[in-house]
PDB file of C-alpha atoms in Angstrom:
ATOM      1  CA  ASP A 458      20.869   7.629  23.406  1.00 35.00           C
ATOM      2  CA  GLU A 459      17.479   7.919  25.155  1.00 35.00           C
ATOM      3  CA  SER A 460      18.104  11.564  26.079  1.00 31.00           C
ATOM      4  CA  SER A 461      18.068  12.447  22.370  1.00 31.00           C
ATOM      5  CA  ALA A 462      14.408  11.271  22.049  1.00 32.00           C
ATOM      6  CA  ALA A 463      15.400   9.504  18.899  1.00 31.00           C
ATOM      7  CA  PHE A 464      13.637   6.410  17.529  1.00 31.00           C
ATOM      8  CA  VAL A 465      14.955   3.273  15.719  1.00 33.00           C
ATOM      9  CA  HIS A 466      14.462   2.035  12.283  1.00 37.00           C
ATOM     10  CA  PHE A 467      15.457  -1.571  11.416  1.00 35.00           C
ATOM     11  CA  VAL A 468      16.235  -2.461   7.857  1.00 36.00           C
ATOM     12  CA  LYS A 469      18.059  -5.328   6.244  1.00 37.00           C
ATOM     13  CA  THR A 470      21.574  -4.438   5.134  1.00 36.00           C
ATOM     14  CA  ARG A 471      22.166  -4.537   1.426  1.00 37.00           C
ATOM     15  CA  GLN A 472      25.447  -3.878  -0.255  1.00 39.00           C
ATOM     16  CA  ASP A 473      23.860  -2.563  -3.424  1.00 41.00           C
ATOM     17  CA  LEU A 474      21.851   0.179  -1.659  1.00 38.00           C
ATOM     18  CA  PRO A 475      23.139   3.727  -1.203  1.00 41.00           C
ATOM     19  CA  LYS A 476      24.218   4.717   2.317  1.00 40.00           C
ATOM     20  CA  PRO A 477      21.138   6.101   4.127  1.00 40.00           C
ATOM     21  CA  ASN A 478      21.061   9.689   5.381  1.00 36.00           C
ATOM     22  CA  VAL A 479      20.921   9.022   9.088  1.00 34.00           C
ATOM     23  CA  PHE A 480      22.414  10.237  12.320  1.00 30.00           C
ATOM     24  CA  THR A 481      23.990   6.884  13.461  1.00 28.00           C
ATOM     25  CA  THR A 482      24.383   3.487  12.012  1.00 30.00           C
ATOM     26  CA  PHE A 483      25.659   0.373  13.786  1.00 30.00           C
ATOM     27  CA  ALA A 484      25.097  -3.369  13.801  1.00 31.00           C
ATOM     28  CA  ILE A 485      22.696  -5.130  16.251  1.00 28.00           C
ATOM     29  CA  GLU A 486      24.479  -8.308  17.369  1.00 29.00           C
ATOM     30  CA  LYS A 487      21.403  -9.902  18.971  1.00 31.00           C
ATOM     31  CA  TYR A 488      19.294  -9.428  15.813  1.00 32.00           C
ATOM     32  CA  ARG A 489      21.294 -11.651  13.387  1.00 34.00           C
ATOM     33  CA  PRO A 490      24.683 -10.048  13.270  1.00 34.00           C
ATOM     34  CA  SER A 491      25.601  -8.331   9.965  1.00 35.00           C
ATOM     35  CA  GLN A 492      22.008  -8.711   8.610  1.00 37.00           C
ATOM     36  CA  TYR A 493      20.476  -5.678  10.328  1.00 35.00           C
ATOM     37  CA  ASN A 494      21.392  -2.060  11.011  1.00 37.00           C
ATOM     38  CA  ILE A 495      19.870   0.412  13.396  1.00 33.00           C
ATOM     39  CA  LEU A 496      19.236   3.700  11.705  1.00 38.00           C
ATOM     40  CA  ILE A 497      18.501   6.535  14.101  1.00 34.00           C
ATOM     41  CA  TYR A 498      15.907   8.998  12.984  1.00 36.00           C
ATOM     42  CA  PRO A 499      14.324  11.899  15.021  1.00 33.00           C
ATOM     43  CA  GLN A 500      10.644  11.669  15.800  1.00 31.00           C
ATOM     44  CA  LEU A 501      10.093   8.326  14.225  1.00 34.00           C
ATOM     45  CA  PHE A 502       9.579   4.747  15.239  1.00 33.00           C
ATOM     46  CA  LEU A 503       9.422   2.503  12.254  1.00 39.00           C
ATOM     47  CA  ILE A 504      10.472  -1.086  11.864  1.00 36.00           C
ATOM     48  CA  CYS A 505      10.809  -2.379   8.289  1.00 40.00           C
ATOM     49  CA  THR A 506      10.108  -6.102   7.934  1.00 41.00           C
ATOM     50  CA  ALA A 507      13.027  -7.856   6.398  1.00 38.00           C
ATOM     51  CA  GLN A 508      12.269 -10.822   4.118  1.00 40.00           C
ATOM     52  CA  THR A 509      14.375 -13.892   3.884  1.00 38.00           C
ATOM     53  CA  LYS A 510      16.364 -14.537   0.731  1.00 41.00           C
ATOM     54  CA  ARG A 511      14.107 -17.428  -0.077  1.00 41.00           C
ATOM     55  CA  GLU A 512      10.986 -15.280   0.085  1.00 48.00           C
ATOM     56  CA  LYS A 513      12.576 -12.628  -2.145  1.00 47.00           C
ATOM     57  CA  LYS A 514      13.664 -15.205  -4.699  1.00 48.00           C
ATOM     58  CA  GLU A 515      10.151 -16.617  -4.843  1.00 60.00           C
ATOM     59  CA  ASN A 516       8.600 -13.141  -5.067  1.00 78.00           C
ATOM     60  CA  PRO A 517      10.702 -10.732  -7.097  1.00 80.00           C
ATOM     61  CA  VAL A 518       8.062  -8.035  -6.956  1.00 81.00           C
ATOM     62  CA  MET A 519       8.359  -7.871  -3.214  1.00 77.00           C
ATOM     63  CA  GLN A 520      12.071  -7.586  -3.571  1.00 81.00           C
ATOM     64  CA  LEU A 521      11.625  -4.834  -6.197  1.00 80.00           C
ATOM     65  CA  MET A 522       9.264  -2.894  -3.899  1.00 80.00           C
ATOM     66  CA  GLU A 523      11.562  -3.222  -0.885  1.00 81.00           C
ATOM     67  CA  GLU A 524      14.549  -1.919  -2.969  1.00 81.00           C
ATOM     68  CA  ARG A 525      12.580   1.060  -4.196  1.00 81.00           C
ATOM     69  CA  ILE A 526      11.363   2.010  -0.780  1.00 79.00           C
ATOM     70  CA  LEU A 527      14.788   1.768   0.779  1.00 79.00           C
ATOM     71  CA  ARG A 528      16.402   3.652  -2.131  1.00 79.00           C
ATOM     72  CA  ASP A 529      13.850   6.332  -2.908  1.00 72.00           C
ATOM     73  CA  GLY A 530      11.517   6.464   0.106  1.00 71.00           C
ATOM     74  CA  VAL A 531      11.670   9.412   2.499  1.00 69.00           C
ATOM     75  CA  VAL A 532      10.496   9.114   6.065  1.00 72.00           C
ATOM     76  CA  ARG A 533       8.952  12.191   7.633  1.00 73.00           C
ATOM     77  CA  ALA A 534       7.821  13.022  11.138  1.00 67.00           C
ATOM     78  CA  GLY A 535       4.516  11.331  12.172  1.00 66.00           C
ATOM     79  CA  ASN A 536       5.313   8.031  10.561  1.00 64.00           C
ATOM     80  CA  VAL A 537       4.726   9.369   7.025  1.00 71.00           C
ATOM     81  CA  LEU A 538       6.527   7.451   4.392  1.00 76.00           C
ATOM     82  CA  LYS A 539       6.941   9.581   1.288  1.00 76.00           C
ATOM     83  CA  VAL A 540       7.201   7.624  -2.038  1.00 79.00           C
ATOM     84  CA  ASP A 541       6.011  10.224  -4.411  1.00 79.00           C
ATOM     85  CA  SER A 542       9.063   9.851  -6.647  1.00 67.00           C
ATOM     86  CA  PHE A 543       7.851   6.483  -7.999  1.00 67.00           C
ATOM     87  CA  LEU A 544       4.351   5.660  -6.598  1.00 75.00           C
ATOM     88  CA  ASN A 545       1.869   8.399  -5.941  1.00 74.00           C
ATOM     89  CA  HIS A 546       3.026  11.604  -7.706  1.00 79.00           C
ATOM     90  CA  GLN A 547       5.590  10.661 -10.310  1.00 83.00           C
ATOM     91  CA  MET A 548       4.689   7.118 -11.283  1.00 81.00           C
ATOM     92  CA  ASP A 549       7.094   4.441 -12.391  1.00 86.00           C
ATOM     93  CA  ILE A 550       5.065   2.556 -15.033  1.00 86.00           C
ATOM     94  CA  ASP A 551       7.467  -0.346 -15.335  1.00 88.00           C
ATOM     95  CA  LEU A 552       7.069  -0.938 -11.597  1.00 88.00           C
ATOM     96  CA  PHE A 553       3.329  -0.577 -11.927  1.00 90.00           C
ATOM     97  CA  ASN A 554       3.301  -3.244 -14.593  1.00 93.00           C
ATOM     98  CA  GLU A 555       5.093  -5.606 -12.354  1.00 92.00           C
ATOM     99  CA  MET A 556       2.630  -4.822  -9.536  1.00 93.00           C
ATOM    100  CA  GLY A 557      -0.296  -5.386 -11.911  1.00 95.00           C
ATOM    101  CA  LYS A 558       1.135  -8.869 -12.894  1.00 95.00           C
ATOM    102  CA  GLU A 559       1.524  -9.744  -9.221  1.00 95.00           C
ATOM    103  CA  PHE A 560      -2.040  -8.792  -8.403  1.00 97.00           C
ATOM    104  CA  PHE A 561      -3.229 -10.834 -11.283  1.00 97.00           C
ATOM    105  CA  ARG A 562      -1.199 -13.870 -10.096  1.00 96.00           C
ATOM    106  CA  LEU A 563      -2.767 -13.455  -6.681  1.00 96.00           C
ATOM    107  CA  PHE A 564      -6.384 -12.776  -7.635  1.00 98.00           C
ATOM    108  CA  GLY A 565      -6.624 -13.941 -11.241  1.00 97.00           C
ATOM    109  CA  ASP A 566      -8.701 -16.984 -10.383  1.00 97.00           C
ATOM    110  CA  GLU A 567     -11.323 -15.041  -8.364  1.00 98.00           C
ATOM    111  CA  GLY A 568     -13.562 -14.104 -11.298  1.00 97.00           C
ATOM    112  CA  VAL A 569     -12.995 -10.364 -10.825  1.00 98.00           C
ATOM    113  CA  THR A 570     -15.412  -8.316 -12.877  1.00 98.00           C
ATOM    114  CA  LYS A 571     -14.331  -4.777 -11.753  1.00 98.00           C
ATOM    115  CA  ILE A 572     -11.390  -3.120  -9.915  1.00 98.00           C
ATOM    116  CA  VAL A 573     -12.487  -0.490  -7.440  1.00 98.00           C
ATOM    117  CA  THR A 574     -10.190   2.201  -5.972  1.00 97.00           C
ATOM    118  CA  ILE A 575     -10.338   5.699  -4.570  1.00 93.00           C
ATOM    119  CA  GLU A 576      -9.040   8.879  -6.093  1.00 86.00           C
ATOM    120  CA  ALA A 577      -6.373   9.834  -6.654  1.00 80.00           C
ATOM    121  CA  SER A 578      -3.298   7.752  -5.940  1.00 85.00           C
ATOM    122  CA  GLY A 579      -4.902   4.342  -6.381  1.00 90.00           C
ATOM    123  CA  ILE A 580      -6.117   5.074  -9.899  1.00 95.00           C
ATOM    124  CA  GLY A 581      -2.829   4.567 -11.732  1.00 93.00           C
ATOM    125  CA  ILE A 582      -2.052   1.230 -10.052  1.00 94.00           C
ATOM    126  CA  ALA A 583      -5.643   0.068 -10.620  1.00 96.00           C
ATOM    127  CA  CYS A 584      -5.622   0.906 -14.317  1.00 96.00           C
ATOM    128  CA  ILE A 585      -2.372  -0.900 -14.970  1.00 95.00           C
ATOM    129  CA  ALA A 586      -3.558  -3.953 -13.067  1.00 97.00           C
ATOM    130  CA  ALA A 587      -6.897  -3.908 -14.880  1.00 97.00           C
ATOM    131  CA  GLN A 588      -5.118  -4.574 -18.159  1.00 97.00           C
ATOM    132  CA  TYR A 589      -4.190  -8.025 -16.917  1.00 97.00           C
ATOM    133  CA  PHE A 590      -7.692  -8.730 -15.505  1.00 98.00           C
ATOM    134  CA  ARG A 591      -9.234  -7.203 -18.642  1.00 98.00           C
ATOM    135  CA  VAL A 592     -11.985  -5.503 -16.582  1.00 98.00           C
ATOM    136  CA  PRO A 593     -13.069  -1.873 -16.017  1.00 98.00           C
ATOM    137  CA  VAL A 594     -11.875   0.287 -13.218  1.00 98.00           C
ATOM    138  CA  VAL A 595     -14.257   2.242 -11.055  1.00 97.00           C
ATOM    139  CA  PHE A 596     -12.865   4.951  -8.702  1.00 96.00           C
ATOM    140  CA  ALA A 597     -14.652   6.539  -5.839  1.00 95.00           C
ATOM    141  CA  LYS A 598     -14.852  10.322  -6.088  1.00 92.00           C
ATOM    142  CA  LYS A 599     -14.074  12.472  -2.963  1.00 86.00           C
ATOM    143  CA  SER A 600     -16.116  15.486  -4.000  1.00 75.00           C
ATOM    144  CA  GLU A 601     -19.427  16.237  -5.597  1.00 73.00           C
ATOM    145  CA  SER A 602     -19.271  16.479  -9.388  1.00 68.00           C
ATOM    146  CA  LYS A 603     -21.698  17.450 -12.141  1.00 65.00           C
ATOM    147  CA  ASN A 604     -20.476  14.267 -13.925  1.00 68.00           C
ATOM    148  CA  LEU A 605     -22.096  12.198 -11.260  1.00 68.00           C
ATOM    149  CA  ASP A 606     -25.691  12.176 -12.347  1.00 69.00           C
ATOM    150  CA  GLY A 607     -28.355  10.100 -10.703  1.00 73.00           C
ATOM    151  CA  ASP A 608     -28.134   7.986  -7.552  1.00 90.00           C
ATOM    152  CA  VAL A 609     -24.883   7.221  -5.856  1.00 92.00           C
ATOM    153  CA  TYR A 610     -23.516   5.032  -3.103  1.00 95.00           C
ATOM    154  CA  THR A 611     -21.711   7.018  -0.471  1.00 93.00           C
ATOM    155  CA  SER A 612     -19.563   6.442   2.632  1.00 95.00           C
ATOM    156  CA  SER A 613     -17.562   8.632   4.969  1.00 92.00           C
ATOM    157  CA  VAL A 614     -13.792   8.184   5.125  1.00 91.00           C
ATOM    158  CA  ALA A 615     -11.312   9.592   7.582  1.00 83.00           C
ATOM    159  CA  SER A 616      -7.963  10.336   5.936  1.00 76.00           C
ATOM    160  CA  PHE A 617      -4.872   9.543   7.961  1.00 65.00           C
ATOM    161  CA  THR A 618      -2.648  11.566   5.600  1.00 65.00           C
ATOM    162  CA  HIS A 619      -4.773  14.667   5.334  1.00 68.00           C
ATOM    163  CA  ASN A 620      -6.400  14.537   8.790  1.00 76.00           C
ATOM    164  CA  LYS A 621      -9.921  15.167   7.531  1.00 81.00           C
ATOM    165  CA  VAL A 622     -13.150  13.295   6.889  1.00 88.00           C
ATOM    166  CA  TYR A 623     -14.686  13.239   3.423  1.00 87.00           C
ATOM    167  CA  ASP A 624     -17.513  11.461   1.675  1.00 92.00           C
ATOM    168  CA  ILE A 625     -16.716   9.081  -1.243  1.00 94.00           C
ATOM    169  CA  ARG A 626     -19.188   8.530  -4.042  1.00 94.00           C
ATOM    170  CA  ILE A 627     -19.688   5.888  -6.752  1.00 95.00           C
ATOM    171  CA  SER A 628     -22.512   5.954  -9.213  1.00 94.00           C
ATOM    172  CA  LYS A 629     -25.003   3.148  -8.787  1.00 94.00           C
ATOM    173  CA  LYS A 630     -24.762   2.539 -12.558  1.00 94.00           C
ATOM    174  CA  TYR A 631     -21.282   1.067 -12.118  1.00 95.00           C
ATOM    175  CA  LEU A 632     -21.733  -1.344  -9.265  1.00 97.00           C
ATOM    176  CA  SER A 633     -24.188  -4.150  -9.012  1.00 96.00           C
ATOM    177  CA  GLU A 634     -24.909  -7.324  -7.049  1.00 97.00           C
ATOM    178  CA  ASN A 635     -23.460  -9.323  -9.976  1.00 97.00           C
ATOM    179  CA  ASP A 636     -19.992  -7.811  -9.642  1.00 98.00           C
ATOM    180  CA  ARG A 637     -16.932  -9.460  -7.988  1.00 98.00           C
ATOM    181  CA  ILE A 638     -14.764  -6.615  -6.878  1.00 98.00           C
ATOM    182  CA  LEU A 639     -11.004  -6.321  -6.281  1.00 98.00           C
ATOM    183  CA  LEU A 640     -10.093  -3.347  -4.204  1.00 98.00           C
ATOM    184  CA  ILE A 641      -6.723  -1.723  -5.026  1.00 97.00           C
ATOM    185  CA  ASP A 642      -4.889   1.225  -3.316  1.00 94.00           C
ATOM    186  CA  ASP A 643      -1.433   2.545  -2.937  1.00 91.00           C
ATOM    187  CA  PHE A 644      -1.311   2.600   0.883  1.00 87.00           C
ATOM    188  CA  LEU A 645      -2.966   0.834   3.751  1.00 92.00           C
ATOM    189  CA  ALA A 646      -2.500   2.541   7.160  1.00 90.00           C
ATOM    190  CA  LYS A 647      -5.549   2.700   9.431  1.00 92.00           C
ATOM    191  CA  GLY A 648      -7.762   0.995   6.788  1.00 94.00           C
ATOM    192  CA  ASN A 649     -10.337   3.825   6.589  1.00 94.00           C
ATOM    193  CA  ALA A 650     -10.223   4.135   2.761  1.00 94.00           C
ATOM    194  CA  LEU A 651     -10.737   0.356   2.261  1.00 96.00           C
ATOM    195  CA  LEU A 652     -13.429   0.283   4.915  1.00 96.00           C
ATOM    196  CA  GLY A 653     -15.231   3.045   2.969  1.00 96.00           C
ATOM    197  CA  LEU A 654     -14.879   1.176  -0.330  1.00 97.00           C
ATOM    198  CA  LEU A 655     -16.180  -2.066   1.344  1.00 97.00           C
ATOM    199  CA  ASP A 656     -19.142  -0.138   2.584  1.00 96.00           C
ATOM    200  CA  VAL A 657     -20.030   1.148  -0.858  1.00 97.00           C
ATOM    201  CA  CYS A 658     -19.588  -2.331  -2.434  1.00 97.00           C
ATOM    202  CA  GLN A 659     -21.801  -3.891   0.291  1.00 96.00           C
ATOM    203  CA  GLN A 660     -24.459  -1.267  -0.372  1.00 97.00           C
ATOM    204  CA  ALA A 661     -24.503  -2.419  -3.982  1.00 97.00           C
ATOM    205  CA  GLY A 662     -24.608  -6.034  -2.983  1.00 98.00           C
ATOM    206  CA  ALA A 663     -21.372  -6.733  -4.790  1.00 98.00           C
ATOM    207  CA  ALA A 664     -18.920  -9.420  -3.627  1.00 98.00           C
ATOM    208  CA  VAL A 665     -15.445  -8.203  -2.651  1.00 98.00           C
ATOM    209  CA  VAL A 666     -12.856 -10.871  -3.343  1.00 98.00           C
ATOM    210  CA  GLY A 667      -9.936  -9.081  -1.689  1.00 98.00           C
ATOM    211  CA  ALA A 668      -7.718  -6.081  -1.642  1.00 98.00           C
ATOM    212  CA  GLY A 669      -4.345  -5.522  -3.367  1.00 97.00           C
ATOM    213  CA  ILE A 670      -2.095  -2.912  -1.663  1.00 94.00           C
ATOM    214  CA  ALA A 671       1.236  -1.559  -2.802  1.00 92.00           C
ATOM    215  CA  ILE A 672       2.523  -0.630   0.676  1.00 89.00           C
ATOM    216  CA  GLU A 673       0.998  -1.605   3.961  1.00 92.00           C
ATOM    217  CA  LYS A 674       1.995   0.094   7.202  1.00 88.00           C
ATOM    218  CA  GLY A 675       2.093  -2.939   9.408  1.00 89.00           C
ATOM    219  CA  PHE A 676       2.669  -0.858  12.486  1.00 88.00           C
ATOM    220  CA  GLN A 677      -0.793   0.630  12.153  1.00 91.00           C
ATOM    221  CA  GLU A 678      -4.015  -1.315  12.720  1.00 92.00           C
ATOM    222  CA  GLY A 679      -5.691  -1.251   9.288  1.00 94.00           C
ATOM    223  CA  GLY A 680      -4.343  -4.487   7.873  1.00 95.00           C
ATOM    224  CA  ALA A 681      -5.140  -6.460  11.072  1.00 95.00           C
ATOM    225  CA  LEU A 682      -8.625  -4.898  11.247  1.00 95.00           C
ATOM    226  CA  LEU A 683      -9.514  -5.767   7.679  1.00 97.00           C
ATOM    227  CA  ARG A 684      -8.117  -9.332   7.896  1.00 97.00           C
ATOM    228  CA  LYS A 685     -10.094  -9.845  11.086  1.00 96.00           C
ATOM    229  CA  ARG A 686     -13.231  -8.830   9.186  1.00 94.00           C
ATOM    230  CA  GLY A 687     -12.450 -11.694   6.741  1.00 95.00           C
ATOM    231  CA  LEU A 688     -11.116  -9.550   3.880  1.00 97.00           C
ATOM    232  CA  ARG A 689      -8.268 -11.090   1.955  1.00 97.00           C
ATOM    233  CA  VAL A 690      -5.466  -8.458   1.920  1.00 97.00           C
ATOM    234  CA  GLU A 691      -2.374  -8.917  -0.250  1.00 96.00           C
ATOM    235  CA  SER A 692       0.314  -6.272   0.248  1.00 94.00           C
ATOM    236  CA  LEU A 693       3.394  -6.095  -1.990  1.00 92.00           C
ATOM    237  CA  ALA A 694       5.447  -4.495   0.808  1.00 89.00           C
ATOM    238  CA  ILE A 695       4.764  -4.360   4.511  1.00 88.00           C
ATOM    239  CA  VAL A 696       6.570  -1.671   6.613  1.00 85.00           C
ATOM    240  CA  ASP A 697       6.567  -2.682  10.227  1.00 79.00           C
TER     241      ASP A 697
END
């Protein structure tokens, strides 16, 4: 109903998932009958990428992430996906462990010496992942602190979620030209946080081997922008 100014949300139908809280649900015959539903939400246009059964079988972590997003994720106006019940407020450590194992499977042969993230939501995922790499975690601070003594690398970052620009800081003591860095964060939207972290690492002369992301918003430009710049980006779930 175009007059309702509603938008559509495609997800793969799963019998084991609870019925979504939506206005209307019906099958789309031209998009693989019985495999997809249209879920009508107000003020939202979001298409969730559906993986094939083969892809899910080969990558159980992606399947686990998809199930948690569909089961516990809450979509709000402005394309905001709220996953604070398991990812970035209350944290599901068993899920984080599986994510850490997967990041190690993907980047374990890259000679990573440090994992770099940004406060605050990326810290938990980075710390769990670091146990598998057996390397330190360095997180960029968003505000000045008396604990940051001496010289620091800085970069400006525009936040999509908070609609503000802030400076991130990492002490020069903890990054060097000898480091091989893996970037980790909970979300990838416009890519500003990762661009800021890339800038800081480049100031230090460190090599960035890639980025591990929990959830990428594929309908925003960040992932494409970073990949175009040559950064290897591995996302455990991509919401299109």
